[in-house]
PDB file of C-alpha atoms in Angstrom:
ATOM      1  CA  UNK A   1      87.668  88.891  53.056  1.00 47.00           C
ATOM      2  CA  UNK A   2      91.273  89.476  52.147  1.00 57.00           C
ATOM      3  CA  UNK A   3      93.178  92.074  54.111  1.00 64.00           C
ATOM      4  CA  UNK A   4      94.559  94.828  51.893  1.00 62.00           C
ATOM      5  CA  UNK A   5      97.954  96.182  52.851  1.00 63.00           C
ATOM      6  CA  UNK A   6     100.384  98.514  51.181  1.00 61.00           C
ATOM      7  CA  UNK A   7     102.703  95.617  50.404  1.00 64.00           C
ATOM      8  CA  UNK A   8      99.933  93.671  48.679  1.00 65.00           C
ATOM      9  CA  UNK A   9      98.995  96.748  46.634  1.00 60.00           C
ATOM     10  CA  UNK A  10     102.626  97.306  45.609  1.00 61.00           C
ATOM     11  CA  UNK A  11     102.960  93.649  44.563  1.00 62.00           C
ATOM     12  CA  UNK A  12      99.731  93.870  42.574  1.00 62.00           C
ATOM     13  CA  UNK A  13     100.929  96.958  40.704  1.00 60.00           C
ATOM     14  CA  UNK A  14     104.343  95.442  40.050  1.00 56.00           C
ATOM     15  CA  UNK A  15     102.869  92.246  38.643  1.00 58.00           C
ATOM     16  CA  UNK A  16     100.512  94.123  36.315  1.00 57.00           C
ATOM     17  CA  UNK A  17     103.207  96.397  34.865  1.00 53.00           C
ATOM     18  CA  UNK A  18     106.320  94.676  33.674  1.00 56.00           C
ATOM     19  CA  UNK A  19     109.347  96.946  33.834  1.00 54.00           C
ATOM     20  CA  UNK A  20     111.236  97.612  30.616  1.00 58.00           C
ATOM     21  CA  UNK A  21     108.317  96.877  28.326  1.00 60.00           C
ATOM     22  CA  UNK A  22     106.742  99.903  26.649  1.00 57.00           C
ATOM     23  CA  UNK A  23     102.988 100.169  26.753  1.00 59.00           C
ATOM     24  CA  UNK A  24     101.219  99.367  23.520  1.00 61.00           C
ATOM     25  CA  UNK A  25      99.690 102.293  21.673  1.00 60.00           C
ATOM     26  CA  UNK A  26      96.603 101.873  19.587  1.00 60.00           C
ATOM     27  CA  UNK A  27      96.854 102.916  15.974  1.00 58.00           C
ATOM     28  CA  UNK A  28      93.659 104.615  14.936  1.00 56.00           C
ATOM     29  CA  UNK A  29      92.967 104.143  11.223  1.00 58.00           C
ATOM     30  CA  UNK A  30      91.168 107.417  10.433  1.00 59.00           C
ATOM     31  CA  UNK A  31      93.810 109.829  11.720  1.00 58.00           C
ATOM     32  CA  UNK A  32      92.780 112.819   9.583  1.00 63.00           C
ATOM     33  CA  UNK A  33      89.183 112.576  10.717  1.00 64.00           C
ATOM     34  CA  UNK A  34      90.332 112.445  14.329  1.00 69.00           C
ATOM     35  CA  UNK A  35      92.503 115.533  13.805  1.00 74.00           C
ATOM     36  CA  UNK A  36      89.457 117.396  12.543  1.00 78.00           C
ATOM     37  CA  UNK A  37      87.430 116.271  15.559  1.00 80.00           C
ATOM     38  CA  UNK A  38      90.208 117.286  17.930  1.00 79.00           C
ATOM     39  CA  UNK A  39      90.516 120.671  16.199  1.00 82.00           C
ATOM     40  CA  UNK A  40      86.752 121.295  16.425  1.00 84.00           C
ATOM     41  CA  UNK A  41      86.772 120.353  20.114  1.00 85.00           C
ATOM     42  CA  UNK A  42      89.703 122.717  20.725  1.00 86.00           C
ATOM     43  CA  UNK A  43      87.813 125.499  18.936  1.00 87.00           C
ATOM     44  CA  UNK A  44      84.711 124.867  21.039  1.00 87.00           C
ATOM     45  CA  UNK A  45      86.792 124.950  24.232  1.00 87.00           C
ATOM     46  CA  UNK A  46      88.450 128.212  23.143  1.00 86.00           C
ATOM     47  CA  UNK A  47      85.039 129.724  22.355  1.00 86.00           C
ATOM     48  CA  UNK A  48      83.660 128.712  25.763  1.00 86.00           C
ATOM     49  CA  UNK A  49      86.763 130.110  27.470  1.00 84.00           C
ATOM     50  CA  UNK A  50      86.311 133.446  25.656  1.00 84.00           C
ATOM     51  CA  UNK A  51      82.622 133.576  26.626  1.00 83.00           C
ATOM     52  CA  UNK A  52      83.423 132.751  30.233  1.00 83.00           C
ATOM     53  CA  UNK A  53      86.202 135.364  30.309  1.00 82.00           C
ATOM     54  CA  UNK A  54      83.835 138.010  28.916  1.00 80.00           C
ATOM     55  CA  UNK A  55      81.304 137.112  31.615  1.00 80.00           C
ATOM     56  CA  UNK A  56      83.999 137.439  34.279  1.00 80.00           C
ATOM     57  CA  UNK A  57      85.050 140.794  32.784  1.00 79.00           C
ATOM     58  CA  UNK A  58      81.433 141.966  32.809  1.00 80.00           C
ATOM     59  CA  UNK A  59      81.022 140.801  36.393  1.00 79.00           C
ATOM     60  CA  UNK A  60      84.223 142.601  37.375  1.00 78.00           C
ATOM     61  CA  UNK A  61      82.977 145.800  35.711  1.00 78.00           C
ATOM     62  CA  UNK A  62      79.636 145.500  37.500  1.00 79.00           C
ATOM     63  CA  UNK A  63      81.410 144.910  40.815  1.00 79.00           C
ATOM     64  CA  UNK A  64      83.577 147.990  40.216  1.00 81.00           C
ATOM     65  CA  UNK A  65      80.478 150.075  39.440  1.00 80.00           C
ATOM     66  CA  UNK A  66      78.750 148.640  42.487  1.00 79.00           C
ATOM     67  CA  UNK A  67      81.684 149.611  44.718  1.00 79.00           C
ATOM     68  CA  UNK A  68      81.623 153.147  43.277  1.00 81.00           C
ATOM     69  CA  UNK A  69      77.897 153.422  43.959  1.00 77.00           C
ATOM     70  CA  UNK A  70      78.345 151.961  47.424  1.00 76.00           C
ATOM     71  CA  UNK A  71      81.088 154.502  48.166  1.00 78.00           C
ATOM     72  CA  UNK A  72      78.848 157.338  46.944  1.00 75.00           C
ATOM     73  CA  UNK A  73      76.041 155.876  49.018  1.00 70.00           C
ATOM     74  CA  UNK A  74      78.227 155.786  52.140  1.00 68.00           C
ATOM     75  CA  UNK A  75      79.420 159.362  51.494  1.00 65.00           C
ATOM     76  CA  UNK A  76      75.831 160.549  50.960  1.00 61.00           C
ATOM     77  CA  UNK A  77      74.713 158.782  54.118  1.00 58.00           C
ATOM     78  CA  UNK A  78      77.244 160.702  56.196  1.00 51.00           C
ATOM     79  CA  UNK A  79      76.355 164.087  54.683  1.00 50.00           C
ATOM     80  CA  UNK A  80      72.633 163.379  54.901  1.00 46.00           C
ATOM     81  CA  UNK A  81      72.873 162.478  58.569  1.00 49.00           C
ATOM     82  CA  UNK A  82      74.713 165.697  59.250  1.00 48.00           C
ATOM     83  CA  UNK A  83      72.280 167.917  57.356  1.00 46.00           C
ATOM     84  CA  UNK A  84      68.755 166.489  57.022  1.00 46.00           C
ATOM     85  CA  UNK A  85      66.687 163.288  56.651  1.00 45.00           C
ATOM     86  CA  UNK A  86      66.732 161.130  53.540  1.00 44.00           C
ATOM     87  CA  UNK A  87      65.982 162.926  50.306  1.00 48.00           C
ATOM     88  CA  UNK A  88      65.485 161.936  46.670  1.00 48.00           C
ATOM     89  CA  UNK A  89      69.194 161.502  45.758  1.00 50.00           C
ATOM     90  CA  UNK A  90      69.889 159.048  48.572  1.00 50.00           C
ATOM     91  CA  UNK A  91      66.877 156.948  47.590  1.00 52.00           C
ATOM     92  CA  UNK A  92      68.108 156.920  43.958  1.00 55.00           C
ATOM     93  CA  UNK A  93      71.543 155.776  45.104  1.00 55.00           C
ATOM     94  CA  UNK A  94      69.960 152.971  47.138  1.00 56.00           C
ATOM     95  CA  UNK A  95      67.977 151.885  44.073  1.00 59.00           C
ATOM     96  CA  UNK A  96      71.166 151.853  41.987  1.00 57.00           C
ATOM     97  CA  UNK A  97      72.823 149.669  44.611  1.00 56.00           C
ATOM     98  CA  UNK A  98      69.917 147.227  44.545  1.00 56.00           C
ATOM     99  CA  UNK A  99      70.000 147.078  40.747  1.00 57.00           C
ATOM    100  CA  UNK A 100      73.742 146.323  40.798  1.00 54.00           C
ATOM    101  CA  UNK A 101      73.169 143.543  43.339  1.00 54.00           C
ATOM    102  CA  UNK A 102      70.598 142.005  41.031  1.00 51.00           C
ATOM    103  CA  UNK A 103      72.895 142.253  37.984  1.00 50.00           C
ATOM    104  CA  UNK A 104      75.813 140.696  39.889  1.00 48.00           C
ATOM    105  CA  UNK A 105      73.727 137.755  41.103  1.00 49.00           C
ATOM    106  CA  UNK A 106      72.414 137.208  37.559  1.00 48.00           C
ATOM    107  CA  UNK A 107      75.948 137.131  36.128  1.00 47.00           C
ATOM    108  CA  UNK A 108      77.095 134.724  38.815  1.00 47.00           C
ATOM    109  CA  UNK A 109      74.205 132.406  37.938  1.00 47.00           C
ATOM    110  CA  UNK A 110      75.053 132.596  34.239  1.00 47.00           C
ATOM    111  CA  UNK A 111      78.714 131.819  34.948  1.00 46.00           C
ATOM    112  CA  UNK A 112      77.737 128.789  37.025  1.00 47.00           C
ATOM    113  CA  UNK A 113      75.395 127.429  34.351  1.00 47.00           C
ATOM    114  CA  UNK A 114      78.083 127.660  31.665  1.00 42.00           C
TER     115      UNK A 114
END
């Protein structure tokens, strides 16, 4: 086995690339067709970016709603402890929180798949 050192790597790179000579570029015959392909790929990328952004926006909105519900839930918890045991409104708030958790996890999964 040959020992690889930085000097040997530098020499190898220098011998492969000759200074002062430009690299050859390939001329592709069907340039218009390639432009169309490139344009369609750019459009697809833009579409995917818009979809992903809308999913992030939706997730952000759900997170905001979840934080509001959580805040209400925390406020209710304090007042309920001071006055009486759990009642219907607190249970509804807990259900809303659970639903938001489920929606958030679903959106995260969708974002990961895309």
